[in-house]
mmCIF file of N, CA and C in Angstrom:
data_model
loop_
_atom_site.group_PDB
_atom_site.id
_atom_site.type_symbol
_atom_site.label_atom_id
_atom_site.label_comp_id
_atom_site.label_asym_id
_atom_site.label_seq_id
_atom_site.Cartn_x
_atom_site.Cartn_y
_atom_site.Cartn_z
ATOM 1 N N SER A 28 5.842 -18.933 23.984
ATOM 2 C CA SER A 28 5.794 -18.101 22.739
ATOM 3 C C SER A 28 6.167 -16.823 23.645
ATOM 4 N N THR A 29 6.221 -15.751 22.485
ATOM 5 C CA THR A 29 6.880 -14.183 22.547
ATOM 6 C C THR A 29 5.964 -13.843 22.169
ATOM 7 N N ILE A 30 5.186 -12.457 23.231
ATOM 8 C CA ILE A 30 4.447 -11.218 22.993
ATOM 9 C C ILE A 30 5.442 -10.273 22.522
ATOM 10 N N GLN A 31 5.311 -9.625 21.763
ATOM 11 C CA GLN A 31 5.845 -8.430 21.190
ATOM 12 C C GLN A 31 5.218 -7.162 21.346
ATOM 13 N N PHE A 32 5.929 -6.155 22.060
ATOM 14 C CA PHE A 32 5.312 -4.719 22.329
ATOM 15 C C PHE A 32 6.149 -4.053 21.593
ATOM 16 N N ALA A 33 5.874 -3.755 20.027
ATOM 17 C CA ALA A 33 6.639 -2.647 19.398
ATOM 18 C C ALA A 33 5.804 -1.552 19.295
ATOM 19 N N GLY A 34 6.112 -0.290 19.083
ATOM 20 C CA GLY A 34 5.588 1.126 19.048
ATOM 21 C C GLY A 34 6.673 2.157 18.830
ATOM 22 N N ALA A 35 6.002 3.188 19.003
ATOM 23 C CA ALA A 35 6.930 4.438 19.413
ATOM 24 C C ALA A 35 7.143 4.745 20.606
ATOM 25 N N LEU A 36 8.368 5.494 20.694
ATOM 26 C CA LEU A 36 8.564 5.720 22.244
ATOM 27 C C LEU A 36 8.129 6.789 22.677
ATOM 28 N N HIS A 37 7.128 6.477 24.294
ATOM 29 C CA HIS A 37 6.547 6.762 25.258
ATOM 30 C C HIS A 37 4.912 6.479 24.849
ATOM 31 N N ALA A 38 5.065 5.657 23.931
ATOM 32 C CA ALA A 38 3.619 4.816 23.486
ATOM 33 C C ALA A 38 3.429 3.893 24.768
ATOM 34 N N THR A 39 2.151 3.568 24.958
ATOM 35 C CA THR A 39 1.298 2.829 25.955
ATOM 36 C C THR A 39 0.961 1.635 25.191
ATOM 37 N N ILE A 40 1.007 0.359 25.134
ATOM 38 C CA ILE A 40 0.801 -0.904 24.441
ATOM 39 C C ILE A 40 -0.080 -1.702 25.581
ATOM 40 N N VAL A 41 -1.272 -2.484 24.736
ATOM 41 C CA VAL A 41 -1.896 -2.968 25.583
ATOM 42 C C VAL A 41 -1.953 -4.681 24.508
ATOM 43 N N LYS A 42 -1.417 -5.715 25.161
ATOM 44 C CA LYS A 42 -1.790 -6.935 24.699
ATOM 45 C C LYS A 42 -2.432 -7.817 25.767
ATOM 46 N N GLN A 43 -3.514 -8.776 24.912
ATOM 47 C CA GLN A 43 -4.117 -9.824 25.593
ATOM 48 C C GLN A 43 -4.032 -11.308 25.296
ATOM 49 N N VAL A 44 -3.580 -11.873 26.479
ATOM 50 C CA VAL A 44 -3.335 -13.415 26.161
ATOM 51 C C VAL A 44 -4.324 -14.092 26.420
ATOM 52 N N CYS A 45 -5.152 -15.025 25.167
ATOM 53 C CA CYS A 45 -6.303 -15.724 25.648
ATOM 54 C C CYS A 45 -5.955 -16.960 25.730
ATOM 55 N N LEU A 46 -6.542 -17.062 26.815
ATOM 56 C CA LEU A 46 -6.362 -18.425 27.405
ATOM 57 C C LEU A 46 -7.654 -19.329 27.418
ATOM 58 N N LYS A 47 -7.873 -20.762 26.651
ATOM 59 C CA LYS A 47 -8.552 -21.303 26.428
ATOM 60 C C LYS A 47 -8.896 -22.834 27.366
ATOM 61 N N ASN A 48 -10.277 -22.840 27.972
ATOM 62 C CA ASN A 48 -10.276 -24.155 28.785
ATOM 63 C C ASN A 48 -11.018 -25.111 27.765
ATOM 64 N N PRO A 49 -10.410 -26.197 27.578
ATOM 65 C CA PRO A 49 -11.219 -27.124 26.934
ATOM 66 C C PRO A 49 -11.711 -28.211 27.825
ATOM 67 N N SER A 50 -11.459 -28.438 29.091
ATOM 68 C CA SER A 50 -11.993 -29.129 30.222
ATOM 69 C C SER A 50 -13.114 -28.737 30.591
ATOM 70 N N THR A 51 -14.093 -29.488 31.256
ATOM 71 C CA THR A 51 -15.140 -29.381 31.564
ATOM 72 C C THR A 51 -15.474 -29.088 33.229
ATOM 73 N N ARG A 52 -14.480 -28.545 33.980
ATOM 74 C CA ARG A 52 -14.072 -27.641 35.113
ATOM 75 C C ARG A 52 -13.587 -26.269 34.915
ATOM 76 N N THR A 53 -13.731 -25.760 36.166
ATOM 77 C CA THR A 53 -13.442 -24.281 35.871
ATOM 78 C C THR A 53 -11.908 -24.326 36.136
ATOM 79 N N LEU A 54 -10.788 -23.556 35.431
ATOM 80 C CA LEU A 54 -9.581 -23.342 35.897
ATOM 81 C C LEU A 54 -9.491 -22.020 36.212
ATOM 82 N N ALA A 55 -8.255 -21.515 37.146
ATOM 83 C CA ALA A 55 -8.145 -20.425 37.732
ATOM 84 C C ALA A 55 -6.418 -20.215 37.530
ATOM 85 N N TYR A 56 -6.013 -18.996 37.093
ATOM 86 C CA TYR A 56 -4.665 -18.794 37.086
ATOM 87 C C TYR A 56 -4.128 -17.579 38.022
ATOM 88 N N ASN A 57 -3.021 -17.752 38.275
ATOM 89 C CA ASN A 57 -2.509 -16.472 39.431
ATOM 90 C C ASN A 57 -1.278 -15.929 38.201
ATOM 91 N N ALA A 58 -1.177 -14.830 37.817
ATOM 92 C CA ALA A 58 -0.711 -14.244 36.756
ATOM 93 C C ALA A 58 0.573 -13.441 37.544
ATOM 94 N N PHE A 59 1.917 -13.640 37.142
ATOM 95 C CA PHE A 59 3.175 -13.127 37.544
ATOM 96 C C PHE A 59 4.201 -12.671 36.665
ATOM 97 N N LEU A 60 4.428 -11.253 36.857
ATOM 98 C CA LEU A 60 5.700 -10.888 36.232
ATOM 99 C C LEU A 60 6.950 -10.932 36.425
ATOM 100 N N VAL A 61 7.951 -11.677 35.759
ATOM 101 C CA VAL A 61 9.601 -12.079 36.324
ATOM 102 C C VAL A 61 10.388 -11.544 35.616
ATOM 103 N N GLY A 62 11.530 -11.361 35.982
ATOM 104 C CA GLY A 62 12.587 -11.075 35.328
ATOM 105 C C GLY A 62 13.364 -9.426 35.365
ATOM 106 N N ARG A 63 14.017 -9.215 34.180
ATOM 107 C CA ARG A 63 15.026 -7.913 34.370
ATOM 108 C C ARG A 63 14.430 -6.909 34.616
ATOM 109 N N ASP A 64 13.323 -7.025 33.668
ATOM 110 C CA ASP A 64 12.181 -5.371 33.626
ATOM 111 C C ASP A 64 10.966 -5.808 33.594
ATOM 112 N N ALA A 65 10.536 -6.467 34.864
ATOM 113 C CA ALA A 65 9.273 -7.063 34.943
ATOM 114 C C ALA A 65 8.664 -5.656 35.429
ATOM 115 N N ASP A 66 9.217 -4.912 36.282
ATOM 116 C CA ASP A 66 8.523 -3.829 36.681
ATOM 117 C C ASP A 66 7.962 -2.781 35.743
ATOM 118 N N GLU A 67 8.557 -2.776 34.607
ATOM 119 C CA GLU A 67 8.084 -2.128 33.483
ATOM 120 C C GLU A 67 6.595 -2.611 32.888
ATOM 121 N N PHE A 68 6.430 -3.817 33.195
ATOM 122 C CA PHE A 68 5.195 -4.387 32.699
ATOM 123 C C PHE A 68 3.947 -4.292 33.524
ATOM 124 N N LEU A 69 2.866 -4.235 33.285
ATOM 125 C CA LEU A 69 1.693 -3.976 33.952
ATOM 126 C C LEU A 69 0.439 -5.042 33.799
ATOM 127 N N LEU A 70 -0.294 -5.735 34.843
ATOM 128 C CA LEU A 70 -1.522 -6.189 34.617
ATOM 129 C C LEU A 70 -2.617 -5.430 35.180
ATOM 130 N N PRO A 71 -3.185 -4.484 34.286
ATOM 131 C CA PRO A 71 -4.354 -3.537 34.848
ATOM 132 C C PRO A 71 -5.607 -4.268 35.236
ATOM 133 N N LYS A 72 -5.799 -5.366 34.779
ATOM 134 C CA LYS A 72 -7.093 -6.097 35.591
ATOM 135 C C LYS A 72 -6.846 -6.843 36.457
ATOM 136 N N GLY A 73 -5.723 -6.981 37.064
ATOM 137 C CA GLY A 73 -5.176 -7.684 38.144
ATOM 138 C C GLY A 73 -4.542 -8.902 37.776
ATOM 139 N N ASN A 74 -4.129 -9.543 39.167
ATOM 140 C CA ASN A 74 -3.259 -10.780 38.781
ATOM 141 C C ASN A 74 -3.804 -12.203 38.812
ATOM 142 N N THR A 75 -5.015 -12.227 38.877
ATOM 143 C CA THR A 75 -5.803 -13.293 38.573
ATOM 144 C C THR A 75 -6.799 -13.813 37.374
ATOM 145 N N VAL A 76 -7.129 -14.967 37.086
ATOM 146 C CA VAL A 76 -8.137 -14.917 35.692
ATOM 147 C C VAL A 76 -8.819 -16.343 36.247
ATOM 148 N N THR A 77 -10.110 -16.372 36.159
ATOM 149 C CA THR A 77 -10.745 -17.354 36.028
ATOM 150 C C THR A 77 -11.483 -17.577 34.587
ATOM 151 N N ILE A 78 -11.202 -18.850 34.267
ATOM 152 C CA ILE A 78 -11.886 -19.792 33.082
ATOM 153 C C ILE A 78 -13.094 -20.479 33.083
ATOM 154 N N PRO A 79 -14.324 -20.113 33.104
ATOM 155 C CA PRO A 79 -15.338 -21.262 33.123
ATOM 156 C C PRO A 79 -14.750 -22.553 32.172
ATOM 157 N N ALA A 80 -15.601 -23.677 32.549
ATOM 158 C CA ALA A 80 -15.743 -24.694 31.543
ATOM 159 C C ALA A 80 -15.918 -24.553 30.575
ATOM 160 N N MET A 81 -15.051 -25.014 29.417
ATOM 161 C CA MET A 81 -15.226 -24.942 28.008
ATOM 162 C C MET A 81 -15.202 -23.559 27.468
ATOM 163 N N GLN A 82 -14.735 -22.417 28.344
ATOM 164 C CA GLN A 82 -14.715 -21.103 27.659
ATOM 165 C C GLN A 82 -13.193 -20.561 27.479
ATOM 166 N N GLN A 83 -13.415 -19.270 27.498
ATOM 167 C CA GLN A 83 -12.037 -18.680 27.528
ATOM 168 C C GLN A 83 -11.949 -17.566 28.360
ATOM 169 N N GLY A 84 -10.638 -17.093 28.946
ATOM 170 C CA GLY A 84 -10.309 -15.983 29.458
ATOM 171 C C GLY A 84 -9.303 -14.953 29.127
ATOM 172 N N PHE A 85 -9.203 -14.137 29.824
ATOM 173 C CA PHE A 85 -8.112 -13.114 29.021
ATOM 174 C C PHE A 85 -7.091 -12.335 30.044
ATOM 175 N N VAL A 86 -5.891 -12.382 29.767
ATOM 176 C CA VAL A 86 -5.072 -11.744 30.587
ATOM 177 C C VAL A 86 -4.215 -10.763 29.861
ATOM 178 N N ASN A 87 -4.641 -9.436 30.402
ATOM 179 C CA ASN A 87 -4.139 -8.306 29.593
ATOM 180 C C ASN A 87 -2.973 -7.563 30.193
ATOM 181 N N VAL A 88 -2.171 -7.323 29.327
ATOM 182 C CA VAL A 88 -0.768 -6.726 29.731
ATOM 183 C C VAL A 88 -0.633 -5.559 29.179
ATOM 184 N N GLU A 89 -0.081 -4.523 29.800
ATOM 185 C CA GLU A 89 0.397 -3.068 29.531
ATOM 186 C C GLU A 89 1.806 -3.146 29.689
ATOM 187 N N PHE A 90 2.324 -2.249 28.606
ATOM 188 C CA PHE A 90 3.826 -1.649 28.536
ATOM 189 C C PHE A 90 3.663 -0.301 28.348
ATOM 190 N N THR A 91 4.548 0.503 28.890
ATOM 191 C CA THR A 91 4.996 1.699 28.054
ATOM 192 C C THR A 91 6.366 2.005 27.763
ATOM 193 N N ILE A 92 6.538 2.463 26.529
ATOM 194 C CA ILE A 92 7.697 2.477 26.062
ATOM 195 C C ILE A 92 8.625 3.679 26.313
ATOM 196 N N ARG A 93 9.343 3.527 27.588
ATOM 197 C CA ARG A 93 10.176 4.725 28.288
ATOM 198 C C ARG A 93 11.373 4.944 27.790
ATOM 199 N N PHE A 94 12.285 3.732 27.416
ATOM 200 C CA PHE A 94 13.544 3.693 27.004
ATOM 201 C C PHE A 94 13.856 2.986 25.638
ATOM 202 N N LEU A 95 15.132 3.360 24.862
ATOM 203 C CA LEU A 95 15.243 2.973 23.724
ATOM 204 C C LEU A 95 15.707 1.459 23.785
ATOM 205 N N HIS A 96 16.420 1.152 24.957
ATOM 206 C CA HIS A 96 16.963 -0.372 24.549
ATOM 207 C C HIS A 96 15.753 -1.167 24.809
ATOM 208 N N PRO A 97 15.790 -2.468 24.575
ATOM 209 C CA PRO A 97 14.642 -3.483 24.463
ATOM 210 C C PRO A 97 14.146 -3.771 25.943
ATOM 211 N N ALA A 98 12.812 -3.839 26.239
ATOM 212 C CA ALA A 98 12.970 -4.486 28.063
ATOM 213 C C ALA A 98 12.229 -6.065 27.683
ATOM 214 N N GLU A 99 12.736 -6.655 28.496
ATOM 215 C CA GLU A 99 12.492 -8.162 28.714
ATOM 216 C C GLU A 99 11.845 -8.604 29.994
ATOM 217 N N ALA A 100 10.833 -9.474 29.601
ATOM 218 C CA ALA A 100 10.306 -9.852 31.285
ATOM 219 C C ALA A 100 9.650 -11.293 30.837
ATOM 220 N N VAL A 101 9.135 -12.275 31.544
ATOM 221 C CA VAL A 101 8.153 -13.102 31.377
ATOM 222 C C VAL A 101 7.085 -12.904 32.080
ATOM 223 N N LEU A 102 6.093 -13.672 31.514
ATOM 224 C CA LEU A 102 4.747 -13.742 32.072
ATOM 225 C C LEU A 102 4.309 -15.110 32.618
ATOM 226 N N LEU A 103 4.214 -15.494 33.839
ATOM 227 C CA LEU A 103 4.030 -16.774 34.475
ATOM 228 C C LEU A 103 2.634 -16.835 34.861
ATOM 229 N N LEU A 104 1.698 -17.889 34.348
ATOM 230 C CA LEU A 104 0.600 -18.045 35.059
ATOM 231 C C LEU A 104 0.593 -19.367 35.786
ATOM 232 N N ILE A 105 0.345 -19.357 36.858
ATOM 233 C CA ILE A 105 0.596 -20.652 37.405
ATOM 234 C C ILE A 105 -1.160 -21.254 38.089
ATOM 235 N N SER A 106 -1.496 -22.214 37.973
ATOM 236 C CA SER A 106 -2.794 -22.708 38.193
ATOM 237 C C SER A 106 -3.188 -22.679 39.462
ATOM 238 N N ASN A 107 -4.423 -22.428 39.897
ATOM 239 C CA ASN A 107 -5.088 -22.654 41.245
ATOM 240 C C ASN A 107 -5.978 -23.832 41.383
ATOM 241 N N LYS A 108 -5.788 -24.670 41.949
ATOM 242 C CA LYS A 108 -6.556 -25.727 42.274
ATOM 243 C C LYS A 108 -8.182 -25.326 42.286
ATOM 244 N N VAL A 109 -9.031 -25.374 41.515
ATOM 245 C CA VAL A 109 -10.380 -25.143 41.206
ATOM 246 C C VAL A 109 -11.405 -26.389 41.060
ATOM 247 N N ASP A 110 -12.264 -27.033 41.867
ATOM 248 C CA ASP A 110 -13.271 -27.959 41.424
ATOM 249 C C ASP A 110 -12.081 -29.224 41.209
ATOM 250 N N GLY A 111 -10.820 -29.269 41.654
ATOM 251 C CA GLY A 111 -10.113 -30.699 42.262
ATOM 252 C C GLY A 111 -9.296 -30.736 41.239
ATOM 253 N N ILE A 112 -8.966 -29.589 40.179
ATOM 254 C CA ILE A 112 -8.221 -29.817 38.873
ATOM 255 C C ILE A 112 -7.341 -28.544 38.914
ATOM 256 N N ASP A 113 -6.239 -29.142 38.460
ATOM 257 C CA ASP A 113 -5.003 -28.347 38.210
ATOM 258 C C ASP A 113 -4.778 -28.022 36.940
ATOM 259 N N GLY A 114 -4.463 -26.944 36.132
ATOM 260 C CA GLY A 114 -3.823 -26.618 34.684
ATOM 261 C C GLY A 114 -2.468 -26.463 34.543
ATOM 262 N N ALA A 115 -2.356 -26.224 33.293
ATOM 263 C CA ALA A 115 -0.651 -26.628 33.289
ATOM 264 C C ALA A 115 -0.200 -25.237 33.431
ATOM 265 N N THR A 116 1.063 -25.093 33.939
ATOM 266 C CA THR A 116 1.556 -23.779 34.395
ATOM 267 C C THR A 116 1.982 -23.045 32.872
ATOM 268 N N LEU A 117 1.785 -21.924 32.796
ATOM 269 C CA LEU A 117 2.274 -21.410 31.313
ATOM 270 C C LEU A 117 2.842 -20.060 31.323
ATOM 271 N N THR A 118 4.036 -20.052 30.353
ATOM 272 C CA THR A 118 5.069 -18.937 30.197
ATOM 273 C C THR A 118 5.067 -18.470 29.055
ATOM 274 N N PHE A 119 4.952 -16.908 29.111
ATOM 275 C CA PHE A 119 5.017 -16.270 27.817
ATOM 276 C C PHE A 119 6.273 -15.110 27.969
ATOM 277 N N SER A 120 7.347 -15.370 26.882
ATOM 278 C CA SER A 120 8.106 -14.343 26.990
ATOM 279 C C SER A 120 7.718 -12.852 26.868
ATOM 280 N N LEU A 121 7.952 -11.722 27.459
ATOM 281 C CA LEU A 121 7.303 -10.295 27.024
ATOM 282 C C LEU A 121 8.905 -9.485 26.163
ATOM 283 N N LYS A 122 8.629 -9.039 25.273
ATOM 284 C CA LYS A 122 9.850 -8.134 24.600
ATOM 285 C C LYS A 122 9.266 -7.115 23.963
ATOM 286 N N SER A 123 10.209 -6.011 24.125
ATOM 287 C CA SER A 123 9.761 -4.529 23.465
ATOM 288 C C SER A 123 10.653 -3.886 22.436
ATOM 289 N N GLU A 124 10.088 -3.332 21.652
ATOM 290 C CA GLU A 124 11.002 -2.826 20.667
ATOM 291 C C GLU A 124 10.477 -1.452 20.222
ATOM 292 N N VAL A 125 11.335 -0.484 20.327
ATOM 293 C CA VAL A 125 10.968 0.929 19.897
ATOM 294 C C VAL A 125 11.101 0.792 18.178
ATOM 295 N N LYS A 126 9.967 1.200 17.311
ATOM 296 C CA LYS A 126 9.835 1.343 16.123
ATOM 297 C C LYS A 126 9.957 2.908 15.381
ATOM 298 N N THR A 127 9.353 3.704 16.384
ATOM 299 C CA THR A 127 9.479 5.042 15.900
ATOM 300 C C THR A 127 9.934 5.803 17.108
ATOM 301 N N ILE A 128 10.707 7.099 16.840
ATOM 302 C CA ILE A 128 10.261 8.079 17.732
ATOM 303 C C ILE A 128 10.054 9.469 17.077
ATOM 304 N N GLU A 129 8.816 9.878 17.767
ATOM 305 C CA GLU A 129 8.020 10.939 17.709
ATOM 306 C C GLU A 129 8.651 12.458 18.501
ATOM 307 N N PRO A 130 8.724 13.434 17.983
ATOM 308 C CA PRO A 130 9.354 14.525 19.135
ATOM 309 C C PRO A 130 7.724 14.832 19.782
ATOM 310 N N LEU A 131 8.070 15.142 20.769
ATOM 311 C CA LEU A 131 7.144 15.640 22.151
ATOM 312 C C LEU A 131 6.629 17.108 21.777
ATOM 313 N N GLY A 132 7.662 17.658 21.128
ATOM 314 C CA GLY A 132 7.444 19.171 20.815
ATOM 315 C C GLY A 132 8.486 19.862 20.040
ATOM 316 N N MET A 133 8.252 20.839 19.738
ATOM 317 C CA MET A 133 9.787 21.570 19.033
ATOM 318 C C MET A 133 9.933 23.186 19.822
ATOM 319 N N ILE A 134 10.706 23.538 19.718
ATOM 320 C CA ILE A 134 11.216 24.798 20.197
ATOM 321 C C ILE A 134 12.280 25.173 19.100
ATOM 322 N N LYS A 135 11.753 26.528 18.621
ATOM 323 C CA LYS A 135 12.449 27.331 18.201
ATOM 324 C C LYS A 135 13.701 28.386 18.756
ATOM 325 N N CYS A 136 14.757 28.581 18.498
ATOM 326 C CA CYS A 136 15.564 29.129 18.950
ATOM 327 C C CYS A 136 16.394 29.943 18.171
ATOM 328 N N ARG A 137 17.298 31.099 18.476
ATOM 329 C CA ARG A 137 18.101 31.657 17.891
ATOM 330 C C ARG A 137 19.234 32.186 18.602
ATOM 331 N N SER A 138 20.066 32.012 17.958
ATOM 332 C CA SER A 138 21.459 32.465 18.606
ATOM 333 C C SER A 138 22.534 32.268 18.013
ATOM 334 N N PRO A 139 23.875 33.212 18.008
ATOM 335 C CA PRO A 139 25.193 33.174 17.244
ATOM 336 C C PRO A 139 25.540 32.095 17.187
ATOM 337 N N CYS A 140 26.091 31.963 16.074
ATOM 338 C CA CYS A 140 26.926 30.498 16.402
ATOM 339 C C CYS A 140 28.399 30.581 17.126
ATOM 340 N N TYR A 141 29.040 31.893 16.846
ATOM 341 C CA TYR A 141 30.341 32.079 17.504
ATOM 342 C C TYR A 141 30.410 33.740 17.746
ATOM 343 N N GLU A 142 31.328 33.907 18.655
ATOM 344 C CA GLU A 142 31.717 35.309 18.850
ATOM 345 C C GLU A 142 32.916 35.784 18.845
ATOM 346 N N LEU A 143 33.123 36.901 18.342
ATOM 347 C CA LEU A 143 34.871 37.288 17.928
ATOM 348 C C LEU A 143 34.927 37.944 19.565
#
């Protein structure tokens, strides 16, 4: 699935990916960001998540929109073997979109249009 980061230019957007563990054993995942613009995305709470049996865990992904062109990356979650069980490898497409451009400030200046 695709996680969309849409907002104003220079805005920081945080999305949370919810991972559910339906098994009776603990699951653990290592998160990796790969792709063309992977350096633009951030995992602020670290790149590991442990999900207790029959519960859910969360992976936060942060992105600051710095450019007008769309950024793209992939969030890759690879299972660590815990309690002798492996989870499925999960992938999420990350895409950004600039919705608005807000001015950071305004400057008034006065000058002649031309001189003879």
